Amino acid sequence: MPNYSAIRQEYSDALPGWQLVKRCVAGPREVRKYNEYLPMPDPLNQSPENIARYEQLKKRAMFLNVVGRTRIGLLGAVFRKTAEIELPAAIDYLLENASGDGSSLEQLSKESTGECLDTGRGGLLVDFPKVQLPEGQTALTVAQAANARAYVHFYCAESIINWREDVIDGVRRLVLVVLHEKINEPTADGFEFTAKDQYRALMLRDGRYVQSVHSSENPEGEETEPKDKTGKPFDHIPFHFFGAESNDASIDKSPLEDLAEVNILHYGNSATVEESGFISSQPSLFITTDIDPSEFVKLNPNGMHIGSRRGHNLGKNGTAIMLQANETQLARELMKDKEEQMLMIGARIVQQGSGAETAEAVRIRYSSDNSVLGTIAGNVSEAVRLALFDAQRFMVGAVDEKGTVFWLNQEFFDQAMDAQAITAQVQLWQQGIIAKRDLRVNLRKGAVLEADRTDEDIDADREDDAPVLGSEDDPTTNQPPGVKDE
């Protein structure tokens, strides 16, 4: 029987880091579910009292969700502008329904980018649904063929449990990918369901792509050989990795893992601060008296009341003193150190920049983060583009590489032009060094023109405007002297 659920060692080594980041992204409630992130002060004491005290310690500790907020900010930087997309007619349905569940192509890319930030890894599988023909029917009808479409399915890093690459004809090729899936089987009444494990094996066997699905009920698996529109088998596995560094099958380090590690240490320092504050902030009363204990109870039947208006009999030699611990700043200073470290890693939400800091200084300060984010955006774009090629192989057999464009935004900051820069651009156009189209492209990049405002839109609006007189030498046109309209 095939060991379809085998897990690679690299996967097992990377899994704790992935889980750490995703739990931090989920927020305080998720982090508090796991005791490993906040050690118990006395782990050998498993008494109910100590466990209850530890639970109170976790409730008082503040988890500042820097990882989650940073992730939102980085995603917002990529998707602040819509992706550049151009698809052939055969697969233009993917714009609105990329994975078959109603998710758009942009939403698929956003999910992929977020996964790449969390784990530095993920994958896209292009698949064509198996059409069950009615009994006696041997070929698809036109209506059935129209509804049968190839889709792009997203798989997170935890789902890709096994893979293998071999060198074939001098080229490293992906020959095995095993995907762990969860299938929900409803009960007879339809109101409940049972989650079951399923393993999808993608294999390149003798240069032909085959796929099999395994489960506990069907361990041997059901093998199929997907073919393109022309009936030819695929010579590669239509599964495309994307990563934080490259798009090969190796595991890249999670971009947010370092930040998550510091975030958890900050959480531990917070627990120390809150616990010490809870314990030491309450004053403790100490008394000395020569009264016999039994006699003291008679004289003070309700015990000692702090702050009450009644008096207390402590005998002729009795004294009372109130003690309260002094505030300690060590744990709080450690928290501040962690906040500065998180800011250095990329957690802009923790501390705002000073008012005197220029936009250029901000860009320089975060240039390393942007380079990583730019690499992620580029890698996800390339993986999506390759997936779109395979979707075309399923739908039409041929690939239109020039007509297939998908590129995520990599302009993470507004680079607004000042008046001097605008004047310089206009002078270049007037001198005939650049064309009017180049001028408008540069004005869009400089946030002078709206990014989605095309040349056709501008020309149409200009036709509706009143005539604008040019120079004295050429009053009949709004062009500079000697420059012809393009």
Short mmCIF file of C-alpha atoms in Angstrom, two decimals:
data_model
loop_
_atom_site.label_atom_id
_atom_site.label_comp_id
_atom_site.label_asym_id
_atom_site.label_seq_id
_atom_site.Cartn_x
_atom_site.Cartn_y
_atom_site.Cartn_z
CA MET A 1 0.00 0.00 0.00
CA PRO A 2 1.45 3.42 -0.91
CA ASN A 3 2.54 5.64 1.95
CA TYR A 4 0.54 8.57 0.60
CA SER A 5 0.61 10.51 3.90
CA ALA A 6 4.41 10.57 4.19
CA ILE A 7 5.77 13.98 5.28
CA ARG A 8 9.13 15.44 4.31
CA GLN A 9 11.52 16.35 7.10
CA GLU A 10 11.84 19.92 5.82
CA TYR A 11 8.10 20.31 6.24
CA SER A 12 8.23 19.11 9.86
CA ASP A 13 11.12 21.47 10.63
CA ALA A 14 9.34 24.52 9.18
CA LEU A 15 5.85 23.82 10.55
CA PRO A 16 6.35 25.33 14.06
CA GLY A 17 7.47 28.64 12.54
CA TRP A 18 4.47 28.75 10.21
CA GLN A 19 2.12 28.03 13.10
CA LEU A 20 3.74 30.73 15.23
CA VAL A 21 3.22 33.42 12.59
CA LYS A 22 -0.35 32.40 11.77
CA ARG A 23 -1.32 32.29 15.43
CA CYS A 24 0.13 35.75 15.96
CA VAL A 25 -1.76 37.01 12.91
CA ALA A 26 -4.99 35.53 14.32
CA GLY A 27 -4.59 37.63 17.46
CA PRO A 28 -4.58 37.39 21.28
CA ARG A 29 -7.36 34.81 21.64
CA GLU A 30 -5.53 32.36 19.39
CA VAL A 31 -2.15 32.91 21.06
CA ARG A 32 -3.61 32.35 24.53
CA LYS A 33 -4.83 28.89 23.51
CA TYR A 34 -1.23 27.61 23.54
CA ASN A 35 0.80 27.48 26.75
CA GLU A 36 4.10 27.16 24.87
CA TYR A 37 4.26 30.90 24.16
CA LEU A 38 3.97 31.97 27.82
CA PRO A 39 5.91 29.59 30.12
CA MET A 40 4.35 28.67 33.44
CA PRO A 41 6.33 30.24 36.34
CA ASP A 42 6.45 26.91 38.20
CA PRO A 43 5.96 24.20 35.54
CA LEU A 44 6.56 21.33 37.99
CA ASN A 45 3.69 22.44 40.19
CA GLN A 46 0.56 21.02 38.52
CA SER A 47 -1.77 21.70 41.42
CA PRO A 48 -5.19 23.17 40.61
CA GLU A 49 -4.24 26.37 42.43
CA ASN A 50 -1.08 26.88 40.35
CA ILE A 51 -2.85 26.09 37.09
CA ALA A 52 -5.62 28.56 37.97
CA ARG A 53 -2.99 31.20 38.76
CA TYR A 54 -1.34 30.56 35.38
CA GLU A 55 -4.65 31.01 33.57
CA GLN A 56 -5.09 34.36 35.31
CA LEU A 57 -1.54 35.28 34.30
CA LYS A 58 -2.40 34.63 30.62
CA LYS A 59 -5.57 36.72 30.85
CA ARG A 60 -3.72 39.69 32.31
CA ALA A 61 -0.88 39.53 29.77
CA MET A 62 -1.30 41.89 26.82
CA PHE A 63 -0.55 40.55 23.35
CA LEU A 64 0.03 43.53 21.07
CA ASN A 65 -0.79 42.10 17.65
CA VAL A 66 2.04 43.72 15.73
CA VAL A 67 2.40 40.80 13.31
CA GLY A 68 -1.22 40.92 12.20
CA ARG A 69 -1.24 44.69 11.78
CA THR A 70 2.03 44.64 9.86
CA ARG A 71 0.68 41.94 7.57
CA ILE A 72 -2.39 44.07 6.82
CA GLY A 73 -0.17 47.05 6.06
CA LEU A 74 2.10 45.09 3.72
CA LEU A 75 -0.87 43.60 1.87
CA GLY A 76 -2.35 47.06 1.58
CA ALA A 77 0.89 48.33 0.05
CA VAL A 78 0.76 45.68 -2.69
CA PHE A 79 -2.95 46.03 -3.44
CA ARG A 80 -3.16 49.81 -3.12
CA LYS A 81 -3.28 49.70 -6.90
CA THR A 82 -5.09 47.11 -8.95
CA ALA A 83 -3.01 44.45 -10.64
CA GLU A 84 -2.22 44.70 -14.33
CA ILE A 85 -4.32 41.93 -15.89
CA GLU A 86 -4.96 40.96 -19.49
CA LEU A 87 -6.44 37.55 -20.34
CA PRO A 88 -7.37 35.78 -23.57
CA ALA A 89 -11.08 35.33 -24.18
CA ALA A 90 -10.89 31.59 -23.44
CA ILE A 91 -10.04 32.15 -19.77
CA ASP A 92 -11.47 35.60 -19.07
CA TYR A 93 -14.01 33.94 -16.75
CA LEU A 94 -11.15 33.56 -14.25
CA LEU A 95 -11.29 37.29 -13.56
CA GLU A 96 -14.50 36.86 -11.56
CA ASN A 97 -14.28 33.17 -10.63
CA ALA A 98 -10.71 31.94 -10.48
CA SER A 99 -11.05 28.91 -8.20
CA GLY A 100 -14.61 27.79 -8.92
CA ASP A 101 -15.99 29.08 -5.61
CA GLY A 102 -16.65 32.64 -6.73
CA SER A 103 -13.31 34.12 -5.65
CA SER A 104 -11.88 36.58 -8.16
CA LEU A 105 -8.39 36.36 -9.60
CA GLU A 106 -7.34 39.37 -7.52
CA GLN A 107 -8.68 37.73 -4.36
CA LEU A 108 -6.74 34.56 -5.21
CA SER A 109 -3.57 36.60 -5.62
CA LYS A 110 -4.25 38.45 -2.34
CA GLU A 111 -4.63 35.13 -0.50
CA SER A 112 -1.41 33.89 -2.09
CA THR A 113 0.50 37.05 -1.15
CA GLY A 114 -0.73 36.83 2.44
CA GLU A 115 0.35 33.19 2.64
CA CYS A 116 3.76 34.10 1.26
CA LEU A 117 4.13 36.74 3.98
CA ASP A 118 3.09 34.24 6.67
CA THR A 119 5.11 31.22 5.61
CA GLY A 120 7.22 32.22 2.61
CA ARG A 121 5.61 29.42 0.64
CA GLY A 122 2.47 28.24 -1.14
CA GLY A 123 1.24 26.77 -4.39
CA LEU A 124 -1.35 26.98 -7.16
CA LEU A 125 -2.87 23.89 -8.80
CA VAL A 126 -4.64 24.12 -12.14
CA ASP A 127 -7.24 21.40 -12.52
CA PHE A 128 -10.13 20.53 -14.80
CA PRO A 129 -13.23 19.02 -13.17
CA LYS A 130 -14.07 15.47 -14.09
CA VAL A 131 -17.42 15.47 -15.88
CA GLN A 132 -19.67 12.52 -15.10
CA LEU A 133 -21.50 11.55 -18.29
CA PRO A 134 -24.99 10.10 -18.08
CA GLU A 135 -25.30 6.40 -18.76
CA GLY A 136 -25.03 5.70 -22.45
CA GLN A 137 -23.50 9.08 -23.33
CA THR A 138 -19.96 8.90 -24.73
CA ALA A 139 -19.15 12.55 -25.51
CA LEU A 140 -19.76 15.96 -23.98
CA THR A 141 -22.59 18.06 -25.30
CA VAL A 142 -22.07 21.73 -26.14
CA ALA A 143 -23.80 22.81 -22.92
CA GLN A 144 -21.75 20.39 -20.80
CA ALA A 145 -18.53 21.53 -22.43
CA ALA A 146 -19.42 25.17 -21.84
CA ASN A 147 -19.86 24.55 -18.11
CA ALA A 148 -16.66 22.51 -17.79
CA ARG A 149 -13.88 24.93 -17.02
CA ALA A 150 -10.34 24.83 -15.69
CA TYR A 151 -9.81 26.54 -12.33
CA VAL A 152 -6.83 27.63 -10.23
CA HIS A 153 -6.81 26.29 -6.68
CA PHE A 154 -4.75 27.82 -3.86
CA TYR A 155 -2.88 25.59 -1.38
CA CYS A 156 -1.29 26.93 1.79
CA ALA A 157 2.13 25.80 2.99
CA GLU A 158 0.69 23.37 5.57
CA SER A 159 -1.20 21.54 2.82
CA ILE A 160 1.94 20.73 0.77
CA ILE A 161 3.31 17.85 2.84
CA ASN A 162 5.58 16.10 0.32
CA TRP A 163 7.37 16.88 -2.94
CA ARG A 164 10.29 15.73 -5.02
CA GLU A 165 12.37 17.13 -7.87
CA ASP A 166 14.49 15.09 -10.29
CA VAL A 167 16.92 16.11 -13.02
CA ILE A 168 15.45 15.03 -16.38
CA ASP A 169 17.47 15.70 -19.53
CA GLY A 170 19.64 18.12 -17.62
CA VAL A 171 16.67 20.09 -16.28
CA ARG A 172 15.36 19.99 -12.72
CA ARG A 173 11.70 18.97 -12.93
CA LEU A 174 8.97 18.62 -10.36
CA VAL A 175 7.97 14.93 -10.34
CA LEU A 176 5.88 14.62 -7.14
CA VAL A 177 3.62 16.82 -5.04
CA VAL A 178 1.33 15.51 -2.29
CA LEU A 179 -1.44 17.80 -1.05
CA HIS A 180 -3.33 17.28 2.21
CA GLU A 181 -7.01 18.23 1.89
CA LYS A 182 -9.93 18.31 4.33
CA ILE A 183 -13.24 17.00 3.02
CA ASN A 184 -16.48 17.75 4.86
CA GLU A 185 -18.96 14.89 4.63
CA PRO A 186 -22.48 15.91 5.73
CA THR A 187 -24.62 13.76 7.97
CA ALA A 188 -27.89 12.23 6.81
CA ASP A 189 -29.93 15.21 8.05
CA GLY A 190 -27.56 17.68 6.37
CA PHE A 191 -27.11 19.87 9.47
CA GLU A 192 -23.76 18.47 10.62
CA PHE A 193 -20.63 17.26 8.93
CA THR A 194 -17.53 15.20 9.60
CA ALA A 195 -14.11 16.42 8.48
CA LYS A 196 -12.04 13.71 6.81
CA ASP A 197 -8.49 13.67 5.48
CA GLN A 198 -7.78 13.28 1.80
CA TYR A 199 -4.43 13.22 0.01
CA ARG A 200 -4.02 14.31 -3.61
CA ALA A 201 -0.85 13.02 -5.28
CA LEU A 202 0.41 14.80 -8.40
CA MET A 203 3.02 12.73 -10.25
CA LEU A 204 5.10 12.94 -13.40
CA ARG A 205 5.43 9.34 -14.56
CA ASP A 206 7.34 8.56 -17.77
CA GLY A 207 6.99 12.18 -18.80
CA ARG A 208 3.18 12.14 -18.36
CA TYR A 209 1.21 13.91 -15.64
CA VAL A 210 -1.06 11.66 -13.54
CA GLN A 211 -3.09 12.38 -10.45
CA SER A 212 -4.46 10.12 -7.72
CA VAL A 213 -6.61 10.72 -4.64
CA HIS A 214 -6.17 8.67 -1.45
CA SER A 215 -8.12 8.40 1.78
CA SER A 216 -8.61 5.95 4.62
CA GLU A 217 -11.62 4.49 2.77
CA ASN A 218 -9.66 4.25 -0.49
CA PRO A 219 -5.94 3.87 0.38
CA GLU A 220 -4.96 2.58 -3.07
CA GLY A 221 -6.31 5.74 -4.68
CA GLU A 222 -8.14 6.52 -7.87
CA GLU A 223 -5.68 7.50 -10.61
CA THR A 224 -6.50 9.76 -13.57
CA GLU A 225 -4.47 11.24 -16.41
CA PRO A 226 -5.58 14.82 -17.17
CA LYS A 227 -5.24 15.92 -20.80
CA ASP A 228 -5.27 19.27 -22.55
CA LYS A 229 -7.90 20.47 -25.02
CA THR A 230 -6.26 18.59 -27.91
CA GLY A 231 -6.24 15.30 -25.97
CA LYS A 232 -2.50 15.29 -25.25
CA PRO A 233 -1.23 14.47 -21.76
CA PHE A 234 0.62 17.16 -19.82
CA ASP A 235 4.41 16.88 -19.87
CA HIS A 236 4.64 18.69 -16.53
CA ILE A 237 2.73 18.91 -13.25
CA PRO A 238 0.39 21.94 -13.43
CA PHE A 239 1.31 22.95 -9.90
CA HIS A 240 3.30 26.13 -9.34
CA PHE A 241 5.14 27.01 -6.13
CA PHE A 242 5.62 30.59 -5.02
CA GLY A 243 8.04 31.68 -2.30
CA ALA A 244 9.53 34.64 -0.47
CA GLU A 245 12.86 34.21 -2.27
CA SER A 246 12.27 32.02 -5.31
CA ASN A 247 9.58 29.87 -6.88
CA ASP A 248 11.34 26.53 -6.64
CA ALA A 249 10.17 23.66 -4.43
CA SER A 250 12.55 24.46 -1.54
CA ILE A 251 11.19 26.09 1.61
CA ASP A 252 11.98 29.79 2.05
CA LYS A 253 12.08 31.50 5.44
CA SER A 254 8.90 33.24 6.50
CA PRO A 255 9.30 37.04 6.16
CA LEU A 256 7.23 37.60 9.33
CA GLU A 257 8.79 34.89 11.51
CA ASP A 258 11.46 37.14 13.06
CA LEU A 259 8.80 39.71 13.89
CA ALA A 260 6.60 36.99 15.42
CA GLU A 261 9.45 35.79 17.65
CA VAL A 262 9.96 39.29 19.07
CA ASN A 263 6.19 39.76 19.38
CA ILE A 264 5.97 36.65 21.56
CA LEU A 265 8.88 37.82 23.76
CA HIS A 266 7.09 41.15 24.14
CA TYR A 267 4.02 39.16 25.21
CA GLY A 268 6.09 37.44 27.92
CA ASN A 269 7.46 40.76 29.20
CA SER A 270 3.92 42.10 29.34
CA ALA A 271 2.88 39.12 31.48
CA THR A 272 5.71 39.90 33.91
CA VAL A 273 4.75 43.57 34.14
CA GLU A 274 1.06 42.85 34.69
CA GLU A 275 1.72 40.06 37.20
CA SER A 276 4.15 42.12 39.28
CA GLY A 277 1.80 45.06 39.16
CA PHE A 278 -1.12 42.92 40.30
CA ILE A 279 0.83 41.44 43.21
CA SER A 280 2.97 44.32 44.44
CA SER A 281 0.53 47.17 43.88
CA GLN A 282 -1.71 45.94 46.72
CA PRO A 283 -0.50 47.20 50.14
CA SER A 284 0.07 44.60 52.90
CA LEU A 285 -0.59 45.32 56.57
CA PHE A 286 1.79 44.00 59.27
CA ILE A 287 1.01 44.29 62.98
CA THR A 288 2.80 43.43 66.21
CA THR A 289 1.01 43.03 69.55
CA ASP A 290 1.45 41.39 72.96
CA ILE A 291 -2.21 40.34 73.03
CA ASP A 292 -2.86 36.61 73.12
CA PRO A 293 -4.24 35.34 69.75
CA SER A 294 -7.52 34.22 71.28
CA GLU A 295 -7.89 37.53 73.09
CA PHE A 296 -7.07 39.42 69.85
CA VAL A 297 -9.98 37.68 68.12
CA LYS A 298 -12.32 38.79 70.89
CA LEU A 299 -11.13 42.39 70.67
CA ASN A 300 -11.22 42.42 66.84
CA PRO A 301 -14.04 40.05 65.84
CA ASN A 302 -14.19 41.35 62.26
CA GLY A 303 -10.45 41.33 61.70
CA MET A 304 -8.37 44.34 60.69
CA HIS A 305 -10.06 46.80 58.31
CA ILE A 306 -7.79 48.95 56.17
CA GLY A 307 -9.17 52.43 55.65
CA SER A 308 -12.18 51.98 57.94
CA ARG A 309 -13.29 54.57 60.52
CA ARG A 310 -13.23 52.14 63.43
CA GLY A 311 -10.27 51.67 65.75
CA HIS A 312 -8.26 48.55 66.61
CA ASN A 313 -6.93 47.35 69.97
CA LEU A 314 -3.32 46.16 69.60
CA GLY A 315 -2.38 46.18 73.26
CA LYS A 316 0.06 48.47 75.06
CA ASN A 317 3.03 47.31 72.96
CA GLY A 318 1.27 46.92 69.61
CA THR A 319 2.34 48.63 66.37
CA ALA A 320 1.13 48.56 62.77
CA ILE A 321 2.96 49.23 59.53
CA MET A 322 1.83 49.33 55.89
CA LEU A 323 4.20 47.97 53.26
CA GLN A 324 3.97 48.36 49.49
CA ALA A 325 6.56 47.26 46.96
CA ASN A 326 8.36 49.92 44.94
CA GLU A 327 7.69 50.00 41.20
CA THR A 328 10.26 48.12 39.11
CA GLN A 329 11.06 49.30 35.59
CA LEU A 330 13.13 46.37 34.31
CA ALA A 331 10.30 44.44 32.64
CA ARG A 332 8.84 47.65 31.21
CA GLU A 333 12.21 48.60 29.74
CA LEU A 334 12.43 45.14 28.18
CA MET A 335 9.05 45.72 26.57
CA LYS A 336 10.26 49.03 25.11
CA ASP A 337 13.33 47.29 23.72
CA LYS A 338 11.11 44.72 22.00
CA GLU A 339 8.96 47.48 20.53
CA GLU A 340 12.04 49.14 19.04
CA GLN A 341 13.19 45.81 17.65
CA MET A 342 9.78 45.20 16.06
CA LEU A 343 9.92 48.65 14.53
CA MET A 344 13.30 47.84 13.01
CA ILE A 345 11.95 44.59 11.57
CA GLY A 346 9.03 46.36 9.95
CA ALA A 347 6.32 46.91 12.54
CA ARG A 348 5.41 50.48 11.64
CA ILE A 349 2.26 50.35 13.71
CA VAL A 350 4.16 50.33 17.02
CA GLN A 351 5.76 53.74 16.72
CA GLN A 352 4.95 56.58 14.39
CA GLY A 353 7.70 58.48 12.66
CA SER A 354 8.53 61.99 13.79
CA GLY A 355 6.91 64.90 12.03
CA ALA A 356 10.27 66.10 10.69
CA GLU A 357 10.91 62.80 8.89
CA THR A 358 10.52 63.16 5.13
CA ALA A 359 8.85 60.67 2.82
CA GLU A 360 12.23 59.94 1.25
CA ALA A 361 13.65 59.09 4.68
CA VAL A 362 10.77 56.70 5.27
CA ARG A 363 11.41 55.01 1.91
CA ILE A 364 15.11 54.61 2.73
CA ARG A 365 14.38 53.30 6.23
CA TYR A 366 12.04 50.61 4.91
CA SER A 367 13.95 49.79 1.73
CA SER A 368 14.90 46.31 2.96
CA ASP A 369 11.28 45.46 3.78
CA ASN A 370 10.15 46.78 0.41
CA SER A 371 12.71 44.70 -1.44
CA VAL A 372 11.36 41.57 0.26
CA LEU A 373 7.78 42.65 -0.44
CA GLY A 374 8.67 43.41 -4.06
CA THR A 375 10.17 39.94 -4.44
CA ILE A 376 7.02 38.36 -3.00
CA ALA A 377 4.77 40.38 -5.32
CA GLY A 378 6.90 39.38 -8.31
CA ASN A 379 7.00 35.69 -7.36
CA VAL A 380 3.24 35.48 -6.82
CA SER A 381 2.69 37.28 -10.14
CA GLU A 382 4.89 34.78 -11.96
CA ALA A 383 3.17 31.77 -10.33
CA VAL A 384 -0.28 33.11 -11.24
CA ARG A 385 0.86 33.77 -14.82
CA LEU A 386 2.15 30.20 -15.22
CA ALA A 387 -1.13 28.92 -13.78
CA LEU A 388 -3.01 30.97 -16.38
CA PHE A 389 -0.92 29.28 -19.10
CA ASP A 390 -1.98 25.84 -17.85
CA ALA A 391 -5.62 26.95 -17.71
CA GLN A 392 -5.32 27.83 -21.40
CA ARG A 393 -3.88 24.39 -22.15
CA PHE A 394 -6.97 22.84 -20.60
CA MET A 395 -9.39 25.19 -22.35
CA VAL A 396 -7.91 25.73 -25.84
CA GLY A 397 -4.72 23.67 -26.01
CA ALA A 398 -2.49 26.59 -27.07
CA VAL A 399 -0.97 29.31 -24.89
CA ASP A 400 -1.11 33.00 -25.75
CA GLU A 401 1.92 34.25 -23.82
CA LYS A 402 1.86 37.80 -25.19
CA GLY A 403 -1.87 38.16 -24.56
CA THR A 404 -1.60 36.87 -20.96
CA VAL A 405 -0.53 39.57 -18.54
CA PHE A 406 -0.66 39.44 -14.75
CA TRP A 407 1.49 41.67 -12.61
CA LEU A 408 0.91 42.85 -9.05
CA ASN A 409 1.66 46.42 -8.06
CA GLN A 410 5.18 47.07 -6.78
CA GLU A 411 4.91 50.81 -6.23
CA PHE A 412 4.43 50.74 -2.46
CA PHE A 413 4.88 54.47 -1.87
CA ASP A 414 3.43 57.54 -3.52
CA GLN A 415 6.24 59.30 -5.35
CA ALA A 416 4.55 62.65 -5.76
CA MET A 417 6.19 65.14 -8.10
CA ASP A 418 6.88 68.64 -6.89
CA ALA A 419 6.42 71.72 -9.07
CA GLN A 420 10.05 71.71 -10.16
CA ALA A 421 9.88 68.10 -11.34
CA ILE A 422 6.64 68.76 -13.25
CA THR A 423 8.22 71.77 -14.98
CA ALA A 424 11.23 69.67 -15.95
CA GLN A 425 9.01 67.01 -17.49
CA VAL A 426 7.05 69.60 -19.48
CA GLN A 427 10.29 71.11 -20.75
CA LEU A 428 11.48 67.69 -21.95
CA TRP A 429 8.22 67.33 -23.86
CA GLN A 430 8.47 70.85 -25.30
CA GLN A 431 12.01 70.18 -26.51
CA GLY A 432 10.84 67.02 -28.25
CA ILE A 433 12.99 64.74 -26.08
CA ILE A 434 9.99 62.74 -24.83
CA ALA A 435 6.55 62.19 -26.32
CA LYS A 436 3.27 63.36 -24.86
CA ARG A 437 2.49 59.78 -23.88
CA ASP A 438 5.78 59.60 -21.94
CA LEU A 439 4.90 62.85 -20.17
CA ARG A 440 1.55 61.46 -19.07
CA VAL A 441 3.08 58.18 -17.94
CA ASN A 442 5.53 60.09 -15.75
CA LEU A 443 2.76 62.30 -14.39
CA ARG A 444 0.81 59.20 -13.40
CA LYS A 445 3.84 57.79 -11.59
CA GLY A 446 4.22 61.11 -9.82
CA ALA A 447 0.59 61.04 -8.61
CA VAL A 448 -0.22 64.17 -10.64
CA LEU A 449 -2.66 62.22 -12.81
CA GLU A 450 -4.88 59.44 -11.51
CA ALA A 451 -3.30 56.05 -12.14
CA ASP A 452 -6.39 54.61 -13.85
CA ARG A 453 -6.99 57.66 -16.05
CA THR A 454 -6.09 56.69 -19.62
CA ASP A 455 -4.90 58.95 -22.44
CA GLU A 456 -8.24 58.42 -24.16
CA ASP A 457 -10.07 59.69 -21.07
CA ILE A 458 -7.91 62.79 -20.93
CA ASP A 459 -8.31 63.53 -24.66
CA ALA A 460 -12.07 63.08 -24.43
CA ASP A 461 -12.26 65.54 -21.54
CA ARG A 462 -10.07 68.01 -23.40
CA GLU A 463 -12.45 67.99 -26.36
CA ASP A 464 -15.28 69.06 -24.08
CA ASP A 465 -13.24 71.94 -22.61
CA ALA A 466 -13.08 75.44 -24.06
CA PRO A 467 -10.07 76.13 -26.32
CA VAL A 468 -6.86 76.98 -24.53
CA LEU A 469 -4.66 79.58 -26.25
CA GLY A 470 -1.01 78.72 -26.61
CA SER A 471 1.96 81.05 -27.03
CA GLU A 472 1.89 84.35 -28.92
CA ASP A 473 3.81 82.74 -31.79
CA ASP A 474 1.26 80.01 -32.25
CA PRO A 475 -2.12 81.13 -30.84
CA THR A 476 -4.18 78.62 -32.81
CA THR A 477 -2.98 75.57 -30.92
CA ASN A 478 -2.43 74.59 -27.31
CA GLN A 479 0.82 72.89 -28.28
CA PRO A 480 4.25 74.50 -27.77
CA PRO A 481 5.77 76.23 -30.83
CA GLY A 482 7.23 73.85 -33.36
CA VAL A 483 5.77 70.73 -31.68
CA LYS A 484 3.19 68.73 -33.57
CA ASP A 485 0.41 66.94 -31.78
CA GLU A 486 0.94 63.20 -31.77
#
